[in-house]
Structures are given as structure tokens and as C-alpha cells.
Short mmCIF file of C-alpha atoms in Angstrom, two decimals:
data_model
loop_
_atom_site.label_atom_id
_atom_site.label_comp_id
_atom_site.label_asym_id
_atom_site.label_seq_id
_atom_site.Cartn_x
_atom_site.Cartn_y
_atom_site.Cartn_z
CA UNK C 281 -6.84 15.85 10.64
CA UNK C 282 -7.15 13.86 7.29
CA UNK C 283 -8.39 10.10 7.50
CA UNK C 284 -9.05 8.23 4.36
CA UNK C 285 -10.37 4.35 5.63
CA UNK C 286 -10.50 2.14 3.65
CA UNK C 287 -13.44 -1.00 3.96
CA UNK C 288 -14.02 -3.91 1.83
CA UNK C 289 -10.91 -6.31 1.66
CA UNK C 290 -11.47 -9.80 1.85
CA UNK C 291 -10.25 -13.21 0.82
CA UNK C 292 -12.01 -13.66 -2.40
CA UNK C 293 -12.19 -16.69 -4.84
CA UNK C 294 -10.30 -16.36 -8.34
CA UNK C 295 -12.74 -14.65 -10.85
CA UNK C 296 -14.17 -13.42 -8.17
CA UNK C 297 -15.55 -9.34 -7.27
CA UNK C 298 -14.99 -7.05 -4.18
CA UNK C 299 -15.79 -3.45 -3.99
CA UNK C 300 -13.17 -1.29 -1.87
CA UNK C 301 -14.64 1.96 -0.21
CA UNK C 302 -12.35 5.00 0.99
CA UNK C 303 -14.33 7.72 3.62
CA UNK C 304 -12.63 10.63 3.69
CA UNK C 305 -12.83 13.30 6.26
CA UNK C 306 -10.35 16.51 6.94
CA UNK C 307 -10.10 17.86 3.42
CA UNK C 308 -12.03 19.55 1.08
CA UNK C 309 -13.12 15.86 -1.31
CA UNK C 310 -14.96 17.41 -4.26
CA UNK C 311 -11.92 19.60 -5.00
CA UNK C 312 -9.91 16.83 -4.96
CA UNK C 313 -8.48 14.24 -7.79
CA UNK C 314 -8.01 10.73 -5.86
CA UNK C 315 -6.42 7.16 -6.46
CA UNK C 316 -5.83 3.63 -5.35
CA UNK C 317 -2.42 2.75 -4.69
CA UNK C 318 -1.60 -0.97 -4.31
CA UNK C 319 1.08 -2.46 -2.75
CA UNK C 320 2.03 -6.44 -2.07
CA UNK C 321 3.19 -7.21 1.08
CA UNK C 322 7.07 -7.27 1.58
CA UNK C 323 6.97 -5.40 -1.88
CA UNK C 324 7.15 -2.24 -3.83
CA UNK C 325 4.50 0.28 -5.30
CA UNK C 326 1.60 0.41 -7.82
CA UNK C 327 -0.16 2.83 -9.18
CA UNK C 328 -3.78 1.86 -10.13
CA UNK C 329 -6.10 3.84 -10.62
CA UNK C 330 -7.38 7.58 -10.42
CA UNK C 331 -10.07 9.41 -10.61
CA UNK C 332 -10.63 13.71 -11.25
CA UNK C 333 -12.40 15.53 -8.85
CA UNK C 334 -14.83 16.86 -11.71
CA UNK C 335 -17.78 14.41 -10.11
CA UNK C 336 -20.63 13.29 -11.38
CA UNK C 337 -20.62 10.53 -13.59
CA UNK C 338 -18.31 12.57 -16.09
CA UNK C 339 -15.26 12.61 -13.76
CA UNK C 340 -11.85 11.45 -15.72
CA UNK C 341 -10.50 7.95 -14.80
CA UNK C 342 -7.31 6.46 -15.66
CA UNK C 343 -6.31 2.73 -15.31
CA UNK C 344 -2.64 1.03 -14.84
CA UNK C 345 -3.08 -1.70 -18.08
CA UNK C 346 -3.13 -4.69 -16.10
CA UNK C 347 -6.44 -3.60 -14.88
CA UNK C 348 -8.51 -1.91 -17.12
CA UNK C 349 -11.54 -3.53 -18.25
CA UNK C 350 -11.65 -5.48 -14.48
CA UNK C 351 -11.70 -2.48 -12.20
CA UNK C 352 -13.71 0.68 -12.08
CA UNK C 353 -13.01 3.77 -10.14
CA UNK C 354 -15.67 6.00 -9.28
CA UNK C 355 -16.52 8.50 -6.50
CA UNK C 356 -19.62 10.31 -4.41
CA UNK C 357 -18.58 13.79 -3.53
CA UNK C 358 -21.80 13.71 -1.57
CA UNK C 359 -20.72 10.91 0.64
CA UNK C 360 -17.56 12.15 0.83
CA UNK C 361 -16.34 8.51 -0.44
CA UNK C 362 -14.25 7.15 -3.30
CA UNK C 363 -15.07 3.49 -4.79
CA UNK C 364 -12.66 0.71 -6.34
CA UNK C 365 -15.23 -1.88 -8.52
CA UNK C 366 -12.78 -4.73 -9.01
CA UNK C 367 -13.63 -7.62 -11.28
CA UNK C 368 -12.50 -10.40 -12.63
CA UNK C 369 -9.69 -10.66 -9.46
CA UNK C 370 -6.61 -12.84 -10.08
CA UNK C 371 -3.90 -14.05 -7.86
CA UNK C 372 -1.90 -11.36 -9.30
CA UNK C 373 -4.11 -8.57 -7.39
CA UNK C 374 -3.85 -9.76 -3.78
CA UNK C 375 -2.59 -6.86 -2.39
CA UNK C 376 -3.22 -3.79 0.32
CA UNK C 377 -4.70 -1.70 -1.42
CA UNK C 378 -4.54 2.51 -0.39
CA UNK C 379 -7.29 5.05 -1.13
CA UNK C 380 -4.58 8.02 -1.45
CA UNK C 381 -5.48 11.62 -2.05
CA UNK C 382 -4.49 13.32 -5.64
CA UNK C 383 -4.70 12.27 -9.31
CA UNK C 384 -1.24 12.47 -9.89
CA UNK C 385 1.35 12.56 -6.62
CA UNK C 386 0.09 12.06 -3.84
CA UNK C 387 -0.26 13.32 -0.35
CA UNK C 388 -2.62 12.08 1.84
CA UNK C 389 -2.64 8.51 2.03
CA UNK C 390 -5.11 5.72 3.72
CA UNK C 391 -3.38 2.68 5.79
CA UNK C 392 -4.59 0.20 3.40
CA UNK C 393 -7.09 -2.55 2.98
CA UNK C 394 -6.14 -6.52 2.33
CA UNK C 395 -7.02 -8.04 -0.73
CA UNK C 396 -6.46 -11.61 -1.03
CA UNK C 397 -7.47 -13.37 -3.86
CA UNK C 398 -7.37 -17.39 -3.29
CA UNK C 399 -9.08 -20.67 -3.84
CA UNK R 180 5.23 2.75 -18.98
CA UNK R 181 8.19 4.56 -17.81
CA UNK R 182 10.61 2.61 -16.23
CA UNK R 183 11.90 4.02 -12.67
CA UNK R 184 15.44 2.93 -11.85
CA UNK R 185 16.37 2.93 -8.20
CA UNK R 186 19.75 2.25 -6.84
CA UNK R 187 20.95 1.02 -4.59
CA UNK R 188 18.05 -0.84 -3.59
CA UNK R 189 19.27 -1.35 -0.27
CA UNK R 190 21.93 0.60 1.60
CA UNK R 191 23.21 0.05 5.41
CA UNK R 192 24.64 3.88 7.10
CA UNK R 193 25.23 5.04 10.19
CA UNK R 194 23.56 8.06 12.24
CA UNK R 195 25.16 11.39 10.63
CA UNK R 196 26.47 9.38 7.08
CA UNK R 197 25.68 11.80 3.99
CA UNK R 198 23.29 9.65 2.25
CA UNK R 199 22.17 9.72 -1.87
CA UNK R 200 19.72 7.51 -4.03
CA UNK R 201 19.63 7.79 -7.21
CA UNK R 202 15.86 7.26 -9.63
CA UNK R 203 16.80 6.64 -13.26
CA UNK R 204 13.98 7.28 -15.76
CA UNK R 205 14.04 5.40 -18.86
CA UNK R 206 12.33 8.21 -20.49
CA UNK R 207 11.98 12.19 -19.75
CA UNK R 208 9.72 13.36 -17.09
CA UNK R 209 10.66 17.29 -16.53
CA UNK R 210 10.52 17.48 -12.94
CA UNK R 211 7.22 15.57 -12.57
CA UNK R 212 8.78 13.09 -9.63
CA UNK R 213 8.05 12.54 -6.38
CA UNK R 214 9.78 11.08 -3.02
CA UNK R 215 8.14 8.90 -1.03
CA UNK R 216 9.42 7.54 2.68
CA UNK R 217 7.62 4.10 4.08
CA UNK R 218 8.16 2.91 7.83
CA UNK R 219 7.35 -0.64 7.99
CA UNK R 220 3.65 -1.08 8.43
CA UNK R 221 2.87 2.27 7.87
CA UNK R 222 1.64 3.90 4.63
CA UNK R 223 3.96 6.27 2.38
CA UNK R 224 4.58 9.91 3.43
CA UNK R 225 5.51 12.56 0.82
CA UNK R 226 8.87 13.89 1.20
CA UNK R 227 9.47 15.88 -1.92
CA UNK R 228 7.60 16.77 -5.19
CA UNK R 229 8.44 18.76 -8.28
CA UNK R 230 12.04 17.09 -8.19
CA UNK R 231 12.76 19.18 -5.38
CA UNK R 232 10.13 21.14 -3.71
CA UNK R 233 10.19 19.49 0.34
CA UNK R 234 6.88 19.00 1.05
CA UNK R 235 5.29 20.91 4.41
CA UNK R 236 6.80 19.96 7.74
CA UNK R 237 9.28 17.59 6.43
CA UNK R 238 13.31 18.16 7.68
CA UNK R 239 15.56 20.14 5.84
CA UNK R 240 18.52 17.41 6.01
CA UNK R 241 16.32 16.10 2.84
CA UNK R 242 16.53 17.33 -0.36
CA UNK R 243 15.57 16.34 -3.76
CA UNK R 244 17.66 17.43 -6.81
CA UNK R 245 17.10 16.65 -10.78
CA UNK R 246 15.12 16.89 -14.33
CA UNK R 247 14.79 14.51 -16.97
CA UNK R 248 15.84 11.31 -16.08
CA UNK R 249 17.87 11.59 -13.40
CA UNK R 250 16.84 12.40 -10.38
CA UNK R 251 18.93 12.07 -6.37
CA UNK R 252 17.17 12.03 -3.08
CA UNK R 253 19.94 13.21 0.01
CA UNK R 254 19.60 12.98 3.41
CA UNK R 255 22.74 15.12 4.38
CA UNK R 256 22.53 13.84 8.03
CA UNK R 257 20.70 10.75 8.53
CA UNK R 258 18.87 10.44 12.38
CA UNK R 259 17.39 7.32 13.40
CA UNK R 260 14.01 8.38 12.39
CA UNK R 261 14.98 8.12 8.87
CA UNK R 262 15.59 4.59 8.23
CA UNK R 263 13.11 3.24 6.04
CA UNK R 264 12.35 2.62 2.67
CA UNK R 265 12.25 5.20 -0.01
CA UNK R 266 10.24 5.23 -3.11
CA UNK R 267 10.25 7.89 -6.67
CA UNK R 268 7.56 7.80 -8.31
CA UNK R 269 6.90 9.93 -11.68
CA UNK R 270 3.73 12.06 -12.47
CA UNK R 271 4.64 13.47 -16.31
CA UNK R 272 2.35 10.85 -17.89
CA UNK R 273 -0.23 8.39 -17.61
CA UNK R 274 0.60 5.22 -16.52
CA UNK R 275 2.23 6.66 -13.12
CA UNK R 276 5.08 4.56 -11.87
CA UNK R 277 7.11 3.99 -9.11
CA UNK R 278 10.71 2.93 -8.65
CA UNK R 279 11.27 -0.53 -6.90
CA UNK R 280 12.82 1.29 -3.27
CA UNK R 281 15.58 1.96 -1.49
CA UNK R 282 15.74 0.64 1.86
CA UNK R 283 18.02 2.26 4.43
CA UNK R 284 19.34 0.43 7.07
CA UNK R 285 21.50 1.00 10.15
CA UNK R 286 25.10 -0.09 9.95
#
């Protein structure tokens, strides 16, 4: 069975950091591309972030706009564990946020982690 | 970004109705989309990718239909199990988007 947990939400101050972790277990990780998937409560969709399952430091990484230069995918094939460095956090990016399996659709997905950013 | 139109973004049916939502692209994606159904607090399942390719283990009454920038999602006999709300969400470039949902409810 596939389980990708997520760890790491909290309620964090504006300008604040949090790193979200994703263990995954039941599929093959290294051969895998991998994302974060955020969603507001009571709301739609959002893409924002992947990562390709190249490893190593030299893996691909793509960024939705409103994020790039704050957040910072990266991933240990060794551990089996994807990362989500977020920076810089704004009201705007309290949301669950899903570890989800793919680069580009995706398949396998984690039930989410809360992050609430608020003074 | 490519824009992903959804209508209607709510919808009430009955068990057995013939249901259809529509995802508008606001540019071409081939067939790079995929269908999503969310349960309330649960995460998203894939239903469909490629446009129309039903992914493994998921009921036949759905089907997904479409290239370009119009794309349909049809449940051709709705069961209780399938109320929720349904998400595209397009894969032919960088950044990936999804529509705003459809939620099905019961009449």
C-alpha cells in the first residue's frame, strides 16, 4: 500500500519559515518525479511545486510564480523522503499542503499537512 | 498560466442522471489533462488522464473525452458514491493548473 505523510505544519508568524516533510513507503521513490499540492480549506487546487526523480542535488525543480524565490523543493531518495523549504510565509500560503506522487499528474496523493500562517 | 475553465461549478442530480462537466482551456494542451474526484476531507483521487485514459480500478460509468481546449468529464450513471467535487487539471506545460471544481450534489 502507498502512504505519503506528511509532518511539519504549524501556525507560523508572517515572514516566518517551516519545513514540510513527505515519507513515502509502497512505491519505488527514486524512480519517481514528486510535488506539493496545496489546497485552502473550503477551496480549490494549487499546484506548487515539483521535483524530478533524477536525485542528487541536480534533480529538476519547478515553482508555481507566487512562490519561487520563498520555497525550495528538494528530496532524499535515501530516506525515502521529499522536502518543502518554505520561506518568507505570508497569509496568502496558509493552506494543507499534499506531498503527491508525479512531476506532472498525479496519482498517489498524501492527506495533507496544515499550514497556517498568522500573527 | 493556463487558465482552466470549469462549468458548472456546482450541479445538484439525482442517482442514475447522465451527468457532464465541461474544463475550458484558455490555451492548447493536446490531451495533457487530468480528472480529479475529492470527497470532503479526503485527498484527490485520479479518475482519468491523457483526456481520456480511466485510470486503474476506477468505474466505467466515467469517462473523459477531448483535446485542445475543451475537454468533458461524464458520469453516464451517477451512484451515490460519486457525489463530490471534481477537479481538471492540465500537465502540457509548466506552471500546472487546475480548474476551480465542480461539485456534485444530490437533488
Amino acid at each position: 500500500e502507498v502512504q505519503l505523510l506528511e509532518s511539519g505544519g504549524d501556525l507560523v508568524q508572517p515572514g516566518g519559515s517551516l519545513r514540510l516533510s513527505c515519507a513515502a513507503s509502497g512505491l519505488t521513490f527514486s524512480s519517481l518525479g514528486m510535488s506539493w499540492v496545496r489546497q485552502i480549506p473550503g477551496k480549490g487546487l494549487e499546484w506548487v511545486s515539483s521535483i524530478s526523480n533524477i536525485g542528487g542535488s541536480g534533480s529538476p525543480t519547478y515553482y508555481v510564480d507566487s512562490v519561487k524565490g520563498r520555497f525550495t523543493i528538494s528530496r532524499d531518495d535515501s530516506k525515502n523522503t521529499l522536502y518543502l523549504q518554505m520561506n518568507s510565509l505570508g497569509a496568502d500560503d496558509t493552506a494543507v499542503y499534499h506531498c503527491v506522487s508525479g512531476r506532472l499528474r498525479f496519482h498517489y496523493w498524501g492527506q495533507g499537512i496544515l499550514v497556517t500562517v498568522s500573527s | 498560466a493556463i487558465q482552466l475553465t470549469q462549468s458548472p461549478s456546482s450541479l445538484s442530480a439525482s442517482v442514475g442522471d447522465r451527468v457532464t462537466i465541461t474544463c475550458r482551456a484558455s490555451q492548447g494542451v493536446s490531451s495533457a489533462l487530468v480528472w480529479y474526484q475529492q470527497k470532503p476531507g479526503k485527498a484527490p483521487k485520479l479518475l482519468i488522464y491523457d483526456a481520456s485514459t480511466l485510470d486503474s480500478g476506477v468505474p466505467s460509468r466515467f469517462s473523459g473525452s477531448g483535446s485542445g481546449t475543451d475537454f468533458t468529464l461524464t458520469i453516464s450513471s451517477l451512484q451515490p458514491e460519486d457525489f463530490a467535487t471534481y477537479y481538471c487539471q492540465q500537465f502540457n506545460i509548466y506552471p500546472l493548473t487546475f480548474g476551480g471544481g465542480t461539485k456534485v450534489e444530490i437533488k
